[in-house]
């Protein structure tokens, strides 16, 4: 289980500063998380609260996402249920800029929303 914040990834369209970051811009697109070693993880968010991912080592995972204030939170369900909820902040302008966050293991990752669904 290797999450990049993604992730988090998401928020992705400008919105009310007091509201949770909207993620509509991520639907139908790909969040690419690039690690210091140059390897990337791809995450795809669905409108129904699900996500699928392809890790930097090619492993597939999936689970549920939710929003909490200015963070996106991921709970992995497959290939095994993760015992933690991973949350990370997402900038309000994430739909148009790349940003740096931290992976689950604490290492920095560079995140970017890319148009279209693609990946390994």
XYZ file of C-alpha atoms in Angstrom:
120
model
C 0.000 0.000 0.000
C 1.773 3.094 -1.223
C -0.370 6.197 -1.439
C 0.849 9.445 -2.738
C -1.207 12.159 -1.547
C -2.926 12.496 -3.791
C -3.434 12.275 -4.198
C -4.510 13.705 -3.017
C -4.709 15.250 -5.420
C -7.558 16.410 -5.980
C -9.312 19.260 -5.169
C -9.177 20.482 -8.101
C -11.222 23.380 -9.097
C -11.549 26.742 -7.570
C -14.242 26.988 -4.987
C -15.431 28.690 -1.847
C -12.505 29.024 0.561
C -14.666 27.820 3.431
C -15.878 24.759 1.544
C -14.179 21.438 1.035
C -12.022 21.344 -2.082
C -14.142 20.309 -5.065
C -12.824 17.336 -6.976
C -14.967 17.432 -10.068
C -11.920 18.292 -12.176
C -10.379 14.928 -11.278
C -13.293 12.891 -12.636
C -12.320 11.458 -16.015
C -8.714 12.556 -15.530
C -5.533 11.213 -13.926
C -3.651 12.369 -10.843
C 0.038 11.609 -11.342
C 2.258 11.446 -8.252
C 5.997 11.476 -8.997
C 8.438 10.245 -6.344
C 12.070 11.384 -5.823
C 13.322 8.268 -7.660
C 11.380 9.364 -10.769
C 8.761 6.611 -10.557
C 5.105 7.601 -10.763
C 1.797 6.499 -9.320
C -1.503 7.087 -11.130
C -4.825 7.596 -9.380
C -8.289 7.775 -10.908
C -11.206 9.188 -8.893
C -14.819 8.283 -9.571
C -17.886 10.375 -8.800
C -19.336 7.605 -6.635
C -16.563 7.987 -4.024
C -14.369 5.191 -5.344
C -10.815 5.344 -6.632
C -8.421 3.016 -8.411
C -4.660 3.368 -8.510
C -1.570 1.930 -10.104
C 1.399 2.193 -7.747
C 4.910 3.115 -8.736
C 5.840 -0.571 -8.755
C 2.839 -1.424 -10.926
C 0.643 -2.834 -8.163
C -3.086 -2.097 -8.432
C -5.219 -0.916 -5.549
C -8.646 0.569 -5.024
C -10.766 2.001 -2.278
C -12.909 4.938 -1.228
C -12.168 8.655 -1.079
C -13.773 11.375 1.034
C -13.267 15.069 1.697
C -12.529 16.644 5.076
C -12.175 20.415 5.022
C -9.222 21.095 2.679
C -8.015 17.480 2.602
C -8.751 14.421 0.562
C -8.742 11.146 2.448
C -8.195 7.673 1.012
C -9.080 4.312 2.504
C -7.691 1.341 0.597
C -9.999 -1.681 0.319
C -8.143 -3.807 -2.266
C -5.944 -5.771 -2.591
C -6.464 -5.714 1.195
C -8.291 -3.356 3.559
C -5.792 -0.867 4.985
C -6.051 -0.216 8.722
C -5.576 3.535 8.276
C -7.212 6.511 6.622
C -4.664 8.561 4.661
C -5.484 12.285 4.391
C -3.503 15.054 2.721
C -4.118 18.744 1.968
C -4.985 19.779 -1.565
C -4.431 23.332 -2.820
C -7.428 25.256 -4.148
C -5.709 25.656 -7.527
C -4.748 21.978 -7.878
C -6.620 21.771 -11.186
C -4.095 24.090 -12.805
C -0.807 23.712 -10.907
C 1.507 20.953 -9.722
C 2.169 20.791 -5.993
C 4.344 18.932 -3.499
C 3.021 16.796 -0.672
C 4.137 13.737 1.296
C 3.546 10.070 0.629
C 2.358 7.707 3.323
C 5.984 6.896 4.174
C 6.853 10.599 4.535
C 8.849 11.096 1.355
C 7.996 14.089 -0.832
C 5.948 13.579 -3.980
C 5.076 15.944 -6.801
C 1.391 15.849 -7.786
C -0.268 16.954 -10.978
C -3.722 16.583 -12.497
C -3.425 15.455 -16.125
C -6.272 15.533 -18.635
C -7.662 12.131 -19.591
C -7.469 8.689 -18.056
C -4.187 6.997 -18.821
C -1.469 5.052 -17.112
C 0.082 1.681 -16.763
